[in-house]
Tab-separated table of C-alpha atoms and ligand atoms in Angstrom:
chain	number	residue	atom	x	y	z
A	15	MET	CA	-24.471	-7.480	0.975
A	16	ASN	CA	-23.708	-4.842	-1.613
A	17	SER	CA	-21.302	-5.645	-4.413
A	18	LYS	CA	-18.155	-4.053	-2.956
A	19	GLU	CA	-18.672	-5.987	0.333
A	20	ASP	CA	-19.223	-9.085	-1.626
A	21	GLN	CA	-16.024	-8.463	-3.497
A	22	TYR	CA	-13.957	-8.029	-0.384
A	23	ALA	CA	-15.563	-11.329	1.028
A	24	ARG	CA	-14.452	-13.056	-2.015
A	25	GLN	CA	-10.972	-11.601	-1.968
A	26	ALA	CA	-10.180	-12.067	1.604
A	27	GLU	CA	-8.258	-15.085	1.053
A	28	GLU	CA	-4.619	-13.861	0.593
A	29	TRP	CA	-5.791	-10.396	0.055
A	30	THR	CA	-2.318	-8.837	0.870
A	31	ASP	CA	-0.418	-11.229	-1.409
A	32	ARG	CA	-2.758	-10.513	-4.290
A	33	ALA	CA	-3.460	-6.805	-3.749
A	34	TYR	CA	0.308	-5.836	-3.653
A	35	ALA	CA	2.933	-6.847	-6.301
A	36	ASP	CA	5.749	-6.807	-3.638
A	37	ALA	CA	3.799	-6.787	-0.390
A	38	ALA	CA	6.874	-7.050	1.659
A	39	ALA	CA	8.523	-3.913	0.301
A	40	TYR	CA	5.260	-1.974	0.119
A	41	LEU	CA	4.131	-2.697	3.594
A	42	SER	CA	7.427	-2.473	5.352
A	43	HIS	CA	7.815	1.095	3.820
A	44	ARG	CA	4.246	1.883	5.003
A	45	ALA	CA	5.058	0.499	8.479
A	46	ALA	CA	8.256	2.532	8.708
A	47	LEU	CA	6.371	5.585	7.988
A	48	VAL	CA	3.588	4.740	10.522
A	49	VAL	CA	6.337	4.693	13.053
A	50	THR	CA	8.439	7.726	12.023
A	51	LEU	CA	6.131	10.157	10.201
A	52	GLY	CA	4.807	12.829	12.880
A	53	PRO	CA	5.251	12.028	16.515
A	54	LEU	CA	7.482	8.881	16.912
A	55	LEU	CA	5.929	5.468	17.906
A	56	GLU	CA	7.829	3.510	20.578
A	57	ALA	CA	7.867	-0.074	21.408
A	58	GLY	CA	4.843	-1.345	23.233
A	59	ASP	CA	2.689	1.533	21.629
A	60	GLU	CA	-0.664	0.062	20.348
A	61	VAL	CA	-1.671	0.797	16.689
A	62	LEU	CA	-5.401	0.500	15.808
A	63	ASP	CA	-5.719	-0.206	12.086
A	64	LEU	CA	-9.218	0.589	10.815
A	65	ALA	CA	-10.309	-1.162	7.762
A	66	CYS	CA	-7.370	-3.598	8.098
A	67	GLY	CA	-8.313	-5.991	5.495
A	68	ASP	CA	-6.374	-9.234	6.382
A	69	GLY	CA	-4.050	-7.505	8.704
A	70	GLY	CA	-1.120	-7.580	6.262
A	71	LEU	CA	0.331	-4.520	7.849
A	72	GLY	CA	0.044	-6.088	11.224
A	73	GLN	CA	3.091	-8.452	11.029
A	74	LEU	CA	5.371	-5.474	9.959
A	75	LEU	CA	4.166	-3.393	12.970
A	76	LEU	CA	4.579	-6.384	15.431
A	77	ASP	CA	8.145	-6.804	14.051
A	78	ARG	CA	8.865	-3.292	15.158
A	79	GLY	CA	7.777	-4.030	18.718
A	80	LEU	CA	4.371	-2.394	18.458
A	81	ARG	CA	1.054	-3.865	19.406
A	82	TYR	CA	-1.543	-4.293	16.636
A	83	ARG	CA	-5.379	-4.099	16.797
A	84	GLY	CA	-7.159	-4.544	13.450
A	85	VAL	CA	-10.766	-3.756	12.567
A	86	ASP	CA	-12.680	-4.705	9.310
A	87	SER	CA	-16.314	-4.769	8.477
A	88	THR	CA	-15.984	-7.848	6.236
A	89	PRO	CA	-16.124	-11.110	8.350
A	90	GLU	CA	-13.962	-12.945	5.873
A	91	MET	CA	-11.232	-10.410	6.168
A	92	VAL	CA	-11.342	-10.591	10.037
A	93	ALA	CA	-11.020	-14.331	9.775
A	94	GLU	CA	-8.065	-14.057	7.595
A	95	GLY	CA	-6.439	-11.604	9.712
A	96	SER	CA	-6.976	-13.818	12.896
A	97	ARG	CA	-5.608	-16.753	10.958
A	98	ARG	CA	-2.533	-14.558	9.773
A	99	LEU	CA	-1.606	-13.067	13.085
A	100	GLY	CA	-3.081	-15.492	15.635
A	101	ALA	CA	-2.676	-14.645	19.300
A	102	ARG	CA	-0.250	-11.792	18.534
A	103	ALA	CA	-2.906	-9.343	17.642
A	104	ALA	CA	-6.685	-8.584	18.225
A	105	ILE	CA	-8.590	-8.704	15.005
A	106	GLU	CA	-12.190	-7.551	15.234
A	107	LEU	CA	-15.378	-7.018	13.245
A	108	GLY	CA	-16.392	-3.394	13.325
A	109	ASN	CA	-17.197	-0.429	11.290
A	110	LEU	CA	-14.747	2.406	11.181
A	111	ASN	CA	-17.337	4.967	11.650
A	112	ASP	CA	-18.239	4.036	15.157
A	113	TYR	CA	-15.611	1.485	16.423
A	114	VAL	CA	-14.191	2.490	19.761
A	115	PRO	CA	-11.176	0.399	21.151
A	116	PRO	CA	-11.309	-0.827	24.769
A	117	ALA	CA	-8.496	1.533	25.812
A	118	PRO	CA	-6.970	4.567	24.070
A	119	VAL	CA	-4.425	3.775	21.391
A	120	ALA	CA	-1.160	5.534	20.606
A	121	ALA	CA	-1.893	5.600	16.796
A	122	THR	CA	-4.835	5.043	14.506
A	123	THR	CA	-4.249	4.079	10.868
A	124	VAL	CA	-6.555	3.945	7.867
A	125	PHE	CA	-5.294	2.800	4.623
A	126	ARG	CA	-6.953	2.774	1.214
A	127	ALA	CA	-10.397	3.186	3.147
A	128	LEU	CA	-10.825	6.880	3.933
A	129	TYR	CA	-13.732	6.941	1.654
A	130	TYR	CA	-15.808	4.624	3.743
A	131	ALA	CA	-16.027	7.503	6.411
A	132	ARG	CA	-19.565	8.445	6.155
A	133	ASP	CA	-18.487	12.060	6.956
A	134	ARG	CA	-14.981	12.825	7.111
A	135	GLN	CA	-14.931	15.532	9.602
A	136	SER	CA	-17.160	13.373	12.117
A	137	PHE	CA	-14.744	10.536	11.637
A	138	PHE	CA	-11.670	12.450	12.467
A	139	ARG	CA	-13.418	13.787	15.458
A	140	HIS	CA	-14.421	10.330	16.465
A	141	VAL	CA	-10.911	8.879	16.039
A	142	ALA	CA	-9.279	11.936	17.928
A	143	ARG	CA	-11.229	10.925	21.062
A	144	PHE	CA	-9.295	7.687	21.584
A	145	THR	CA	-6.026	8.385	19.566
A	146	GLU	CA	-3.275	9.626	21.754
A	147	LYS	CA	-0.293	10.314	19.388
A	148	LYS	CA	-1.468	10.474	15.749
A	149	LEU	CA	-3.894	9.493	13.118
A	150	VAL	CA	-1.976	8.054	9.840
A	151	PHE	CA	-3.831	7.599	6.483
A	152	ASP	CA	-3.059	7.729	2.766
A	153	LEU	CA	-4.608	10.366	0.519
A	154	ASN	CA	-4.944	10.527	-3.178
A	155	PRO	CA	-4.681	14.260	-3.836
A	156	ARG	CA	-6.388	13.906	-7.177
A	157	GLN	CA	-9.420	12.356	-5.345
A	158	TYR	CA	-9.559	14.666	-2.421
A	159	ARG	CA	-8.662	18.358	-2.084
A	160	LEU	CA	-5.798	18.494	0.445
A	161	ASP	CA	-6.674	21.760	1.817
A	162	GLU	CA	-10.197	20.541	2.523
A	163	VAL	CA	-8.820	17.559	4.418
A	164	LEU	CA	-6.394	19.650	6.398
A	165	ALA	CA	-9.280	21.976	7.365
A	166	ASP	CA	-11.292	18.945	8.640
A	167	LEU	CA	-8.249	17.773	10.632
A	168	ARG	CA	-7.933	21.130	12.294
A	169	VAL	CA	-11.565	21.122	13.331
A	170	ALA	CA	-11.084	17.747	14.882
A	171	GLY	CA	-8.110	19.103	16.932
A	172	LEU	CA	-5.523	17.238	14.646
A	173	GLY	CA	-4.070	20.325	13.119
A	174	ARG	CA	-0.272	19.392	13.312
A	175	VAL	CA	0.145	17.488	10.099
A	176	ALA	CA	3.231	15.856	8.608
A	177	LEU	CA	2.921	14.856	4.903
A	178	ARG	CA	4.972	12.442	2.910
A	179	PRO	CA	4.693	11.452	-0.768
A	180	PHE	CA	4.564	7.558	-1.038
A	181	PHE	CA	6.072	6.479	-4.293
A	182	LEU	CA	6.048	2.670	-4.104
A	183	PRO	CA	3.547	1.383	-6.566
A	184	GLN	CA	1.078	-1.107	-5.460
A	185	THR	CA	0.654	-3.384	-8.415
A	186	VAL	CA	4.406	-3.292	-9.888
A	187	ALA	CA	7.216	-4.868	-8.146
A	188	LEU	CA	10.308	-2.651	-8.302
A	189	PRO	CA	13.841	-4.035	-8.249
A	190	GLY	CA	15.654	-3.105	-4.939
A	191	PRO	CA	17.838	-0.129	-6.441
A	192	VAL	CA	14.739	1.362	-7.904
A	193	VAL	CA	12.851	1.189	-4.635
A	194	ALA	CA	15.690	3.093	-2.907
A	195	VAL	CA	15.436	5.810	-5.673
A	196	ALA	CA	11.702	6.022	-5.309
A	197	ARG	CA	12.067	6.367	-1.493
A	198	ALA	CA	14.726	9.109	-1.887
A	199	LEU	CA	12.389	10.994	-4.458
A	200	GLU	CA	9.717	11.139	-1.804
A	201	ARG	CA	11.823	13.606	-0.002
A	202	SER	CA	12.499	15.724	-3.155
A	203	GLY	CA	10.027	18.592	-2.589
A	204	PRO	CA	8.787	20.191	-5.918
A	205	PRO	CA	9.514	17.201	-8.236
A	206	ALA	CA	7.713	14.958	-5.853
A	207	ARG	CA	4.589	17.301	-5.730
A	208	LEU	CA	4.736	17.324	-9.470
A	209	ALA	CA	4.561	13.593	-9.642
A	210	LEU	CA	1.565	13.597	-7.245
A	211	ARG	CA	-0.454	15.526	-9.808
A	212	PHE	CA	-0.463	12.379	-11.943
A	213	ARG	CA	0.192	9.383	-9.724
A	214	PHE	CA	0.735	8.103	-6.257
A	215	THR	CA	-0.488	9.166	-2.793
A	216	TYR	CA	0.584	11.097	0.258
A	217	LEU	CA	0.950	9.548	3.715
A	218	VAL	CA	-0.479	11.942	6.323
A	219	ALA	CA	0.193	11.979	10.041
A	220	ALA	CA	-2.086	14.307	11.911
A	221	SER	CA	-1.625	14.981	15.594
A	222	ARG	CA	-2.617	17.617	18.299
B	312	SAM	C1	-9.074	-1.556	-0.047
B	312	SAM	S1	-9.236	-2.572	1.243
B	312	SAM	C2	-7.783	-2.018	2.277
B	312	SAM	C3	-7.302	-2.965	3.140
B	312	SAM	C4	-5.992	-2.603	3.927
B	312	SAM	N1	-6.134	-1.399	4.789
B	312	SAM	C5	-4.954	-2.292	2.985
B	312	SAM	O1	-4.447	-1.181	2.801
B	312	SAM	O2	-4.622	-3.267	2.193
B	312	SAM	C6	-10.657	-1.843	2.184
B	312	SAM	C7	-11.078	-2.601	3.303
B	312	SAM	O3	-11.985	-1.746	4.030
B	312	SAM	C8	-13.001	-2.641	4.598
B	312	SAM	N2	-14.194	-1.931	4.872
B	312	SAM	C9	-14.892	-1.259	4.066
B	312	SAM	N3	-15.858	-0.487	4.626
B	312	SAM	C10	-15.529	-0.575	6.059
B	312	SAM	C11	-16.163	0.132	7.126
B	312	SAM	N4	-17.150	0.859	7.059
B	312	SAM	N5	-15.526	-0.103	8.417
B	312	SAM	C12	-14.457	-0.938	8.419
B	312	SAM	N6	-13.917	-1.576	7.364
B	312	SAM	C13	-14.496	-1.310	6.056
B	312	SAM	C14	-13.133	-3.837	3.449
B	312	SAM	O4	-13.730	-4.854	4.112
B	312	SAM	C15	-11.677	-3.878	3.140
B	312	SAM	O5	-11.049	-4.961	3.829
């Protein structure tokens, strides 16, 4: 086990509550964008969440009437996810580079884990084979060149892209009114793009 895997194994218990200062606000905003950014998801659609951690996003998607399948390569995360979601979801051990769901899914998501793709273009191609509506992931534009990621998506046949800045901080809990302002600023165009030069991420929804 390398040190990163070991770290995830040790952090699996209560991962979501420790990784997010305000998990409810952060993950419900993420869940809303999974549903609405790009092609709309409908009740009954299945979401495959690759590198799902303890499945913290799962409850928010189940609450919206979606089905949830989580996959993670850390056994302790899978155990936590299974404990958290019980029979309402399928949580499996697997590697995002080669996992294939038993049936095609409406959407595949990858949050805070794109860097585990061995080869990004091959990963997008792989996901496109079993994803019917869209692939949704977060992207730090200071870590990855947006134009290169968009080119890889096009090659994989996922060239229709909706981008949305995501301005809720992970490690700071904001008061409700500030959350509302942050969410409004996500749609502000140039000021939002300026902020992304220094902080925050995009949410990307890629479809055919
Ligand atoms: C930073 S956490 C993100 C968890 C969750 N997606 C979230 O946003 O809170 C990264 C997760 O990726 C998992 N992971 C790392 N490499 C992986 C791989 N090759 N396939 C599947 N999961 C992987 C880790 O076990 C860990 O749970």
